Coordinates of C-alpha atoms and ligand atoms in Angstrom, one line a residue:
X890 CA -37.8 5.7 -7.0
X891 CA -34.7 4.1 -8.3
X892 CA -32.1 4.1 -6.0
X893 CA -28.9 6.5 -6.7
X894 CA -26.0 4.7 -8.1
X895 CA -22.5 5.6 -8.2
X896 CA -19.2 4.9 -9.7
X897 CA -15.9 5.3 -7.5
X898 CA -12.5 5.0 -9.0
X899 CA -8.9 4.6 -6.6
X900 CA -5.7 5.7 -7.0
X901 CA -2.6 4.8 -5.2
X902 CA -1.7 2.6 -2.4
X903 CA -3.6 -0.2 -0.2
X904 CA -4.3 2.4 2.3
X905 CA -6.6 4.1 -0.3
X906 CA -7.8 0.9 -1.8
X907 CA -9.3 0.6 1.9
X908 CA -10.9 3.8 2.3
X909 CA -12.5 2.8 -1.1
X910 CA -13.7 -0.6 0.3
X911 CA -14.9 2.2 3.7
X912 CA -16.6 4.5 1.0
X913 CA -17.9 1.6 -1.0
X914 CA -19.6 0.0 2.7
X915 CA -20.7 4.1 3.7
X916 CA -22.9 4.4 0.2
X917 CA -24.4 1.1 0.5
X918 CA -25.4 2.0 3.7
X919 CA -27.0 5.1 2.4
X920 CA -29.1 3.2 -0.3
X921 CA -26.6 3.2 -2.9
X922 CA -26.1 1.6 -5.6
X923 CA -22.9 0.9 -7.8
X924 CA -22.6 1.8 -11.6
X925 CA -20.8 -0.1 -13.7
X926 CA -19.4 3.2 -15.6
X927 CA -18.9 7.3 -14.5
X928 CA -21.2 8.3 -17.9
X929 CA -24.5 6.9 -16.0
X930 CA -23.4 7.5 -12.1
X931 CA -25.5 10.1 -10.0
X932 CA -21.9 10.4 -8.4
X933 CA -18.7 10.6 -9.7
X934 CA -16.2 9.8 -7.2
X935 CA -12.3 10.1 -7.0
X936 CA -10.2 8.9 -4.3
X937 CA -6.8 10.3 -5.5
X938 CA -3.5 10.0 -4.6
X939 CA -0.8 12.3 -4.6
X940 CA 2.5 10.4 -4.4
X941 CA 3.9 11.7 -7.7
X942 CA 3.4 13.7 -10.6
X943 CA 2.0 10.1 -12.6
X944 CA -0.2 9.9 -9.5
X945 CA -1.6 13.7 -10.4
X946 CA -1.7 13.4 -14.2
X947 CA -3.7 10.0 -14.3
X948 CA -6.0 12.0 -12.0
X949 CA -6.4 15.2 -14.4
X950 CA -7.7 13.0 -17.2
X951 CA -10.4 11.7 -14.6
X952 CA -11.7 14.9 -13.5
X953 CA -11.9 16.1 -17.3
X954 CA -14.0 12.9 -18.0
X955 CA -16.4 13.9 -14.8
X956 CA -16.9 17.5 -16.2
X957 CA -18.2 16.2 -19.0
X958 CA -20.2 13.8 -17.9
X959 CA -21.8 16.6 -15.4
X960 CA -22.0 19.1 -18.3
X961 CA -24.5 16.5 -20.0
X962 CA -26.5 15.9 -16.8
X963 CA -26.4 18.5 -14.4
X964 CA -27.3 16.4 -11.4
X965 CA -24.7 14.8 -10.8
X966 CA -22.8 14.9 -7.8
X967 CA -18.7 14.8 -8.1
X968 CA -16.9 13.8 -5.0
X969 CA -13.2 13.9 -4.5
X970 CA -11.5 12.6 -1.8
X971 CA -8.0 11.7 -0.8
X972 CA -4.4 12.8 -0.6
X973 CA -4.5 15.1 -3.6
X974 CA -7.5 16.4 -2.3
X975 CA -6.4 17.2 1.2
X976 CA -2.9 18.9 0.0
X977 CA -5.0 21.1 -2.1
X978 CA -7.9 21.5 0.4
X979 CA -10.2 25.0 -1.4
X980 CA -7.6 25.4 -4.3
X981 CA -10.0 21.8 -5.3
X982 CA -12.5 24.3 -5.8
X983 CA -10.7 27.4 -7.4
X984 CA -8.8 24.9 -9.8
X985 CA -12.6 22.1 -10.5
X986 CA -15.4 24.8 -10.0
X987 CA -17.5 21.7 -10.9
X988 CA -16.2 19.6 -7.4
X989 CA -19.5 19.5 -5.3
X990 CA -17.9 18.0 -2.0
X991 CA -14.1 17.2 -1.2
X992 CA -12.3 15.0 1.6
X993 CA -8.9 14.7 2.9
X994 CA -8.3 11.0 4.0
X995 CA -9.4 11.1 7.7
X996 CA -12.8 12.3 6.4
X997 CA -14.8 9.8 5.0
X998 CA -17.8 10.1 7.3
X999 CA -18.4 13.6 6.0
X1000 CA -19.1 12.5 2.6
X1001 CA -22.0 10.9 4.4
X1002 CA -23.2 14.1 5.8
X1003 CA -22.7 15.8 2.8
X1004 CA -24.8 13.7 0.8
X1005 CA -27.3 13.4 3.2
X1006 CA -27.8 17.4 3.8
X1007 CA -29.7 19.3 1.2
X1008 CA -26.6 21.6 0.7
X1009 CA -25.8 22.6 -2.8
X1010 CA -22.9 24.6 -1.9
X1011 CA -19.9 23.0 -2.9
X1012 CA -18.0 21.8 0.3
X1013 CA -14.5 20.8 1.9
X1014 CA -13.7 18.5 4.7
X1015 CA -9.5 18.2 5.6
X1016 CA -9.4 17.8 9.2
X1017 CA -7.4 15.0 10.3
X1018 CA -8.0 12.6 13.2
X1019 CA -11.0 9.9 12.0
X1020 CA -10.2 6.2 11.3
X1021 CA -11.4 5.3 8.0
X1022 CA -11.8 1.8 9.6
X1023 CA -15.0 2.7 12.2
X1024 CA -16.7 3.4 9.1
X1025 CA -19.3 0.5 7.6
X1026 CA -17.3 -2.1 5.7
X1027 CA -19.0 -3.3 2.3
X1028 CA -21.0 -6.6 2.3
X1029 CA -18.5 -8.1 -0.5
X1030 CA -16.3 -10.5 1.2
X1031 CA -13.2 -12.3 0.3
X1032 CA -10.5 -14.2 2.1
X1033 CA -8.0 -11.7 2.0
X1034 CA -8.4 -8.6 4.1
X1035 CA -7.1 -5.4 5.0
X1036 CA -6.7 -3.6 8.2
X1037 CA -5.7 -0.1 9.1
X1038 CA -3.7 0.1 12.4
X1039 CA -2.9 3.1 12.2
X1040 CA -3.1 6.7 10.4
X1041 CA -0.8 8.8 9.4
X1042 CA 2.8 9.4 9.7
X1043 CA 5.7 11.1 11.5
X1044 CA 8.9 10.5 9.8
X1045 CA 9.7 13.1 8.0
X1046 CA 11.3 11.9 4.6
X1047 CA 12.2 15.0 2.8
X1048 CA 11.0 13.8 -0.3
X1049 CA 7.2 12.6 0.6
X1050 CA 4.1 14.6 0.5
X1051 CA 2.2 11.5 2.8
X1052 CA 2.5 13.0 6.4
X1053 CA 1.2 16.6 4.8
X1054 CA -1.6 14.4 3.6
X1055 CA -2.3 11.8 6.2
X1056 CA -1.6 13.6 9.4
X1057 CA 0.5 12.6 12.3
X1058 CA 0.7 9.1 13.5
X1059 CA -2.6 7.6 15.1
X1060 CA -2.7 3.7 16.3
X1061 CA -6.4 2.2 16.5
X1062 CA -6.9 1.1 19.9
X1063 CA -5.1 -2.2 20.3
X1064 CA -8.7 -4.4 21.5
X1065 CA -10.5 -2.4 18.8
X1066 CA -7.7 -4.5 16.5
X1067 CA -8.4 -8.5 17.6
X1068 CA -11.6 -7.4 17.9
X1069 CA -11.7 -6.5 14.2
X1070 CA -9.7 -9.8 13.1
X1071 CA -12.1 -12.1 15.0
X1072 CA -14.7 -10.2 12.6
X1073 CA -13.4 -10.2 10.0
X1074 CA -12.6 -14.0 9.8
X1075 CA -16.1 -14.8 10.7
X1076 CA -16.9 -13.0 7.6
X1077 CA -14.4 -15.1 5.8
X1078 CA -11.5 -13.5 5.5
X1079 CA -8.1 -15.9 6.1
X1080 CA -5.6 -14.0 5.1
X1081 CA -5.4 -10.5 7.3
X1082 CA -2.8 -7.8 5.8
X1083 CA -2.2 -5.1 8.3
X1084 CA -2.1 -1.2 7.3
X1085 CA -0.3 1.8 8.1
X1086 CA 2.1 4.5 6.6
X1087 CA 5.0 3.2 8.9
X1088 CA 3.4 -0.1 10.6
X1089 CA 6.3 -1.4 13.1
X1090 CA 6.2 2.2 15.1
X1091 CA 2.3 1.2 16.2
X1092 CA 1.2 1.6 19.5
X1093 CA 3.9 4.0 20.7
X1094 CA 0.9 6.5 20.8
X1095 CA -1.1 4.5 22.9
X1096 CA -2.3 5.4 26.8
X1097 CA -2.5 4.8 29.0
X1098 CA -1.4 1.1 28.1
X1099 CA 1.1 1.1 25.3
X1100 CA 1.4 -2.1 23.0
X1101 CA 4.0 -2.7 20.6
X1102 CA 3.5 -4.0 17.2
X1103 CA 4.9 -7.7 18.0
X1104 CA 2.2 -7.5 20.5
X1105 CA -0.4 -6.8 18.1
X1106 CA 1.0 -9.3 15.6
X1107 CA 1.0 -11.9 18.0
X1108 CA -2.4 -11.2 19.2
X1109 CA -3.7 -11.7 15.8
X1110 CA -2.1 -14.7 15.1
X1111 CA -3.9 -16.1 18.3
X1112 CA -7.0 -15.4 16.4
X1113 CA -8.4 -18.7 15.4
X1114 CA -9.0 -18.7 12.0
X1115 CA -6.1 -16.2 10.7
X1116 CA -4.2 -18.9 8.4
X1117 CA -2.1 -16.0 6.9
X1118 CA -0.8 -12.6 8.5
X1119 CA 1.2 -10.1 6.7
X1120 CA 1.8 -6.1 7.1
X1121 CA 2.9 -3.0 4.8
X1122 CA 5.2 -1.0 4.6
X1123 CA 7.4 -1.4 7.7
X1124 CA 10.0 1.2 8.5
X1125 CA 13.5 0.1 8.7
X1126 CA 14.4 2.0 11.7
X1127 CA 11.9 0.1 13.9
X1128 CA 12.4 -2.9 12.1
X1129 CA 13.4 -4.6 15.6
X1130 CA 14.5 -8.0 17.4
X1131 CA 11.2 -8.9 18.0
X1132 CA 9.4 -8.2 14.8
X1133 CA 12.1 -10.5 13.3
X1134 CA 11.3 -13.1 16.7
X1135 CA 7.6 -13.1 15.8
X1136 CA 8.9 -14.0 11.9
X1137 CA 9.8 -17.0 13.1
X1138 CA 7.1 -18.1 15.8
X1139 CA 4.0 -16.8 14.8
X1140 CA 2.7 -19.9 12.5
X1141 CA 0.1 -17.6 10.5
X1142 CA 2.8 -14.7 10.2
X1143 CA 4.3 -14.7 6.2
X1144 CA 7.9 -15.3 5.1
X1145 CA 7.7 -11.9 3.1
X1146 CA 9.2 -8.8 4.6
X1147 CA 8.8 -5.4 2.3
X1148 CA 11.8 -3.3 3.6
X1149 CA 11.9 -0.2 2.1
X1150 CA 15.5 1.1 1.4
X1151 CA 15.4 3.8 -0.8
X1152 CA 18.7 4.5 -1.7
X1153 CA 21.9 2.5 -0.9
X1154 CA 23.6 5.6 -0.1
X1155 CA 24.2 6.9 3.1
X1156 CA 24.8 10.6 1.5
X1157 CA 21.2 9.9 0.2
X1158 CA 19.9 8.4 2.3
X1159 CA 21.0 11.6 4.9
X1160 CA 19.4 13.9 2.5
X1161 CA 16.0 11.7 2.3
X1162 CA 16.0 12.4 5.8
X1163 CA 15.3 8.3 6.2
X1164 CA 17.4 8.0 9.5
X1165 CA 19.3 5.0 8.4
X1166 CA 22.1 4.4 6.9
X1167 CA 23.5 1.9 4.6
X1168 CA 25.1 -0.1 6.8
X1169 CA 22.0 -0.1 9.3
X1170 CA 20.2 -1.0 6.2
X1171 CA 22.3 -4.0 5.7
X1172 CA 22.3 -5.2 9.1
X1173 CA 18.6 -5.0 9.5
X1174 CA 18.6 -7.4 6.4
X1175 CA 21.4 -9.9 8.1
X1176 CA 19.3 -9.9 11.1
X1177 CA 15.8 -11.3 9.0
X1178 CA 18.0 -13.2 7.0
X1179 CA 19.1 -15.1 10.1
X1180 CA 16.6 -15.9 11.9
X1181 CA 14.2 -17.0 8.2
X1182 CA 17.0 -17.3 5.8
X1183 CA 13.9 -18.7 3.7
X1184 CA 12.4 -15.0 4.0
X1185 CA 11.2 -12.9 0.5
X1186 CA 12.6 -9.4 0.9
X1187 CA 10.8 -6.9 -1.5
X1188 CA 11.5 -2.9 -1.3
X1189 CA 10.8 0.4 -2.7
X1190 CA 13.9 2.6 -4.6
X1191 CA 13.8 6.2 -5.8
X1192 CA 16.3 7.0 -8.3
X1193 CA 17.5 10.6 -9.3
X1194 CA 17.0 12.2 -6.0
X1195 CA 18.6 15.8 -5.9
X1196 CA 22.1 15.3 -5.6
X1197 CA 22.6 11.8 -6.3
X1198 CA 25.9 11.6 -8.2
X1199 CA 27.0 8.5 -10.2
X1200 CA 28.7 7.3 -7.4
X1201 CA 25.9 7.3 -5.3
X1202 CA 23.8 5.3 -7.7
X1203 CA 26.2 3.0 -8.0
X1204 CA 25.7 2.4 -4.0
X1205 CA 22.5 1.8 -4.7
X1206 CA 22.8 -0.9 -7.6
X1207 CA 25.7 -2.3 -5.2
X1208 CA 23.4 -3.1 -2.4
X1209 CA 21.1 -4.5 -4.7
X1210 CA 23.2 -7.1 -5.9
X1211 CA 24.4 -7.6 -2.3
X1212 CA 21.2 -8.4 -1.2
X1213 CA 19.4 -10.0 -4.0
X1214 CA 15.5 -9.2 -3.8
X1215 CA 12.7 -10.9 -4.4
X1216 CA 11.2 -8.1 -6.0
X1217 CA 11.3 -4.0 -6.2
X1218 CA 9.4 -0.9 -6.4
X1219 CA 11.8 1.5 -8.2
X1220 CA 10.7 4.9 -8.9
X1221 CA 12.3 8.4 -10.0
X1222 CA 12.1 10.6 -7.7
X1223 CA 9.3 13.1 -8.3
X1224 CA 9.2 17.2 -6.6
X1225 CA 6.1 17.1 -4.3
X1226 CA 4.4 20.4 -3.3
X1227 CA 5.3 21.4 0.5
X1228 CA 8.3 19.0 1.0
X1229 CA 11.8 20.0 1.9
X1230 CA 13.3 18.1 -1.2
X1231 CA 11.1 20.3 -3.8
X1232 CA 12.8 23.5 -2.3
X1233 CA 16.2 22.5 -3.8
X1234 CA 17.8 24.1 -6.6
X1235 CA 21.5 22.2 -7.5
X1236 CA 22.4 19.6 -8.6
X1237 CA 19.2 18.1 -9.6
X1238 CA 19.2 15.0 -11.6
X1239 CA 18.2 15.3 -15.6
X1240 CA 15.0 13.4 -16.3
X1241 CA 17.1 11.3 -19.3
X1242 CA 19.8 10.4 -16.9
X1243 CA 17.2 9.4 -14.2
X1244 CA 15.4 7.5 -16.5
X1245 CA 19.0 5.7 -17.5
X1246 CA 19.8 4.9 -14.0
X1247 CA 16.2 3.7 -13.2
X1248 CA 16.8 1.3 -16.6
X1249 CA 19.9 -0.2 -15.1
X1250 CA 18.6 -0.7 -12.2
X1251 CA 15.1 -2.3 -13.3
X1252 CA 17.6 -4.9 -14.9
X1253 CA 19.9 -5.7 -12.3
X1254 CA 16.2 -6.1 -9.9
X1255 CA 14.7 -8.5 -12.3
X1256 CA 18.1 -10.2 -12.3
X1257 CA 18.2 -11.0 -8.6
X1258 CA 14.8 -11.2 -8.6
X1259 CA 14.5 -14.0 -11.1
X1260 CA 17.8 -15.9 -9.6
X1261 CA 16.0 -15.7 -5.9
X1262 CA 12.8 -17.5 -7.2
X1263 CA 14.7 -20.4 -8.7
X1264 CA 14.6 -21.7 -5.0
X1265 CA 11.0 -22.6 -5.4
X1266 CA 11.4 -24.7 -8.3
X1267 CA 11.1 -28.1 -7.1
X1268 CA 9.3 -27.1 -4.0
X1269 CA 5.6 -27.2 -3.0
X1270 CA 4.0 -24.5 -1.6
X1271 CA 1.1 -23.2 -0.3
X1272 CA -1.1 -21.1 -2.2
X1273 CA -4.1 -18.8 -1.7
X1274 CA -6.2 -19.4 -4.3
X1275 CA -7.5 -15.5 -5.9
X1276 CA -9.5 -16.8 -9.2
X1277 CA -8.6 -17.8 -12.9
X1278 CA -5.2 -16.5 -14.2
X1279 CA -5.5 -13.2 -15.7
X1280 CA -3.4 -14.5 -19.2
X1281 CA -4.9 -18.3 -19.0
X1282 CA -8.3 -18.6 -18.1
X1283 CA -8.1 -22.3 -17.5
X1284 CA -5.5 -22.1 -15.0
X1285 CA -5.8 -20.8 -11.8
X1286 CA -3.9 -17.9 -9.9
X1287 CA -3.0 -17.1 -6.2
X1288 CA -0.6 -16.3 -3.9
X1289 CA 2.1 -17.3 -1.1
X1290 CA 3.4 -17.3 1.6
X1291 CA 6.5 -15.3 0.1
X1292 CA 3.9 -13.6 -1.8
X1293 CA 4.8 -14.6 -5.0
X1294 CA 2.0 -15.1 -7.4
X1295 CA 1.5 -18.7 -9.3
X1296 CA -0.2 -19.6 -12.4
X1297 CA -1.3 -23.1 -11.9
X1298 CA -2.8 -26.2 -13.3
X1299 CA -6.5 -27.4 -10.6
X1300 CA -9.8 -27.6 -9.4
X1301 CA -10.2 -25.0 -7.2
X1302 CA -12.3 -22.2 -5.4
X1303 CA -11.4 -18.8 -4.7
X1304 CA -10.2 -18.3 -1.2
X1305 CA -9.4 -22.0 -0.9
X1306 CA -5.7 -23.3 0.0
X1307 CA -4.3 -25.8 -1.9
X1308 CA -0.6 -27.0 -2.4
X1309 CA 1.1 -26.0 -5.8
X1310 CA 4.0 -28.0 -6.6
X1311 CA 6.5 -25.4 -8.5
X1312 CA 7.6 -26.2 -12.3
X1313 CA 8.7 -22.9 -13.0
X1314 CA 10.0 -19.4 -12.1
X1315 CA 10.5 -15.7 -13.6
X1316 CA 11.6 -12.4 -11.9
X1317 CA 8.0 -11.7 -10.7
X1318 CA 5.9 -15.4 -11.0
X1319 CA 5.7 -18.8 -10.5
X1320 CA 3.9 -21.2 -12.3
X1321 CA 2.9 -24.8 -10.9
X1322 CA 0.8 -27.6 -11.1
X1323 CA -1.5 -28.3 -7.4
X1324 CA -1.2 -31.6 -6.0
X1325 CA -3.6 -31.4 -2.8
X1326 CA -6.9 -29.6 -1.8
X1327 CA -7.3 -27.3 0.3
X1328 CA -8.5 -28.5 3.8
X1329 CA -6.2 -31.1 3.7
X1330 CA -3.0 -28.5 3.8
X1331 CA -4.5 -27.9 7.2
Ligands
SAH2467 N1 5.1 4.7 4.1 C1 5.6 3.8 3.2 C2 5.1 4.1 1.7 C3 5.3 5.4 1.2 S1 4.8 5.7 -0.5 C4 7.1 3.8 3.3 O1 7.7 4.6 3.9 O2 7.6 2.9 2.8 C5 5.5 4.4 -1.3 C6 6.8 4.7 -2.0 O3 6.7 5.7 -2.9 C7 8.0 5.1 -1.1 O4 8.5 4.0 -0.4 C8 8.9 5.7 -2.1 O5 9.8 4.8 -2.6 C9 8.0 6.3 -3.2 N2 7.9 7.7 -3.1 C10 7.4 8.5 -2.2 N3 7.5 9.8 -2.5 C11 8.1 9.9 -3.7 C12 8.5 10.9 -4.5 N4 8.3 12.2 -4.2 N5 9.1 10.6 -5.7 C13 9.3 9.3 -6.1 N6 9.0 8.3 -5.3 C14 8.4 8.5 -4.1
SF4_2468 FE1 6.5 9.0 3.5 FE2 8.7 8.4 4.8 FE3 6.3 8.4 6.1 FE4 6.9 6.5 4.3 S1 7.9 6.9 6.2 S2 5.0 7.7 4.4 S3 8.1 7.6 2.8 S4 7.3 10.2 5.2
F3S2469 FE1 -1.2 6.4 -0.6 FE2 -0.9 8.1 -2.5 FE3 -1.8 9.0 -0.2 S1 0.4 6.4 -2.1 S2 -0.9 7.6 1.3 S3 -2.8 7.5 -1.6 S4 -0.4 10.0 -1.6

């Protein structure tokens, strides 16, 4: 018999992306096979993500496309998992009567069950409490990987549907983690991106032997092998001393820090519930900056949140030309079902005026953004080689340390490091030409 094949597409974050890479290693496991399109899978499968209303209408279009494709062959199996799955848990069901099986994040493993039961009732998994990461991983392999350190979160930003969807805060067992690493680099991997909703509160949750996260980061840069360590998304309030320390000792530990700020007002930033204020904000950044005044600093920015006057956005577009970042997120803010923010009524901001404000800012990013990677010009740096350039197939594209990607001129293989020496520089690029291979950057 041929074996079953099926197509999985991913929405939002890197945290999802790696429950995919989790799903994609549980159904090859199973006998799976993948299909190159939904219109010939045996299972459809969504791994959704709730974040904002884009988030939910990119999603509605998808589950159209898999009642169709199941209304032409009634065998197949559709599969959602994910955060828009888990805040909906049964309403999936009321709402897609055609659903056969959905997940909440934490419940990967069930999908296993599910399609290895002869059930053809339609079925819901949203507990919380399973790592995504004990799950097979796929046999692809690349030289950048991801790790989860932890699930969940418990801030409680007034705007953000994630800790209804993810669950409180769960750290993976710290020897579980360099254990993981050492793995993963003997697969190939040199480039280890750590995971988590709020990263730098890991290990808090720990017993009996609590670890912090500059533990864990230095613990993983003692893995031999790990050229390149990063981690996403920090929260600013734990953004401490000794993350900043390990910034500047850990040799495999990236110059890139992404700091989400949100808002550059303190009224705000109050009524975001982000426990910061600008000033802390601000002094968080004077500390990075002074210990790796080289650093990239990237963050995430929601415009238009309910009650943000003029004056408040202008606090906002202040800080960012005060701190001049090497790159932003900016979104508008969106109502989330089950969040405080959704529940208020007055002065809301006027999608036309949001997307105004979202314009200027945009600009004044790109701006800062563009002036900050001028420093690179004239530099060489070391790159990460990812594959052909997406606009130039006869040059090459990767990464560095900053995270900046660079189009450049050389003979190269993916995964390889080589140094690029910088010719040129736009808000979010760089473009180059390499000068040595990789084995002898090292
Ligand atoms: N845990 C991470 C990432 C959260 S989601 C963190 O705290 O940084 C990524 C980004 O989406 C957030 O930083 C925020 O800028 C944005 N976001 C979250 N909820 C939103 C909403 N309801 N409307 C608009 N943007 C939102
Ligand atoms: Fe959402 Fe805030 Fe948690 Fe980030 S820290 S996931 S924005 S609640
Ligand atoms: Fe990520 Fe979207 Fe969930 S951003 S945590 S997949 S709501």
């Amino acid at each position: 018999m041929a074996a079953l094949r099926y197509h999985l597409t991913t929405f939002g974050c890197q945290m999802n992306e790696h429950d995919s890479e989790r799903i994609d290693g549980l159904l090859e496991s199973l006998g799976y096979e993948r299909a190159a399109a939904p219109s010939n899978a045996d299972l459809i499968l969504l791994n959704t993500c709730s974040i904002r209303e884009s988030a939910d209408r990119r999603l509605a279009t998808q589950l159209g496309n898999a009642k169709r494709f199941k209304a032409a062959r009634p065998g197949v199996v559709v599969a959602v998992g994910g955060c828009w799955a888990q805040s909906l848990k049964d309403e999936v069901f009321e709402r897609y009567p055609f659903v056969d099986v959905a997940f909440g994040p934490g419940q990967v493993d069930r999908l296993g069950e599910f399609l290895l039961s002869d059930s053809l009732e339609a079925q819901g998994y949203f507990e919380f409490g399973g790592f995504t990461a004990d799950l097979p991983m796929r046999s692809q392999q690349s030289a950048s990987a991801w790790m989860q350190i932890s699930v969940g979160c418990n801030q409680k930003c007034s705007y953000c549907i994630v800790p209804s969807t993810r669950g409180r805060e769960l750290s993976r067992p710290f020897d579980d983690l360099v254990a993981e690493a050492r793995r993963l680099v003997a697969r190939g991997a040199r480039e280890i991106t750590l995971l988590g909703q709020n990263v730098n509160s890991y290990g808090r949750d720990l017993r009996p032997a609590r670890h912090s996260f500059s533990e864990l980061l230095a613990s993983i840069d003692a893995v031999e092998g790990v050229d390149r360590l990063r981690y996403t998304s920090p929260h600013p309030q734990d953004m401490r001393s000794d993350v900043v320390a390990a910034h500047a000792e850990l040799e495999s530990l990236c110059e890139h820090i992404h700091l989400p700020l949100q808002s550059g007002s303190s009224r705000v930033l109050k009524a975001m519930r982000r426990t910061y204020d600008r000033e802390r904000y601000l002094s968080r950044v004077a500390m990075i900056r002074e210990a790796i005044p080289d650093i990239s600093l990237t963050t995430d920015i929601i415009v238009g949140f309910p009650g943000e006057t003029e004056a408040d956005f202008e606090q906002t577009l202040s800080l960012v030309e005060e701190v001049q970042f090497d790159g932003a997120f900016t979104f508008v803010y969106s109502p989330r079902r089950d969040t405080e923010a959704a529940l208020i009524t007055e002065a809301l901001v006027d999608a036309e005026q949001a997307s105004e404000r979202i314009g200027r800012l945009i600009e004044l990013v790109q701006r800062g953004a563009q002036q900050r990677a001028q420093r690179f010009v004239g530099r060489s740096v070391e790159v990460l080689v990812e594959g052909s350039s997406r606009t130039n197939p006869e040059r090459l594209r990767g990464r560095t340390r900053h995270n900046k990607p660079v189009n450049f001129i050389g003979v190269a293989d993916p995964g390889d490091l080589v140094e690029v020496e910088v010719t040129g520089a736009t808000s979010t690029s760089l473009s180059g030409e390499a000068t040595l291979l990789a084995s002898a950057v090292r």
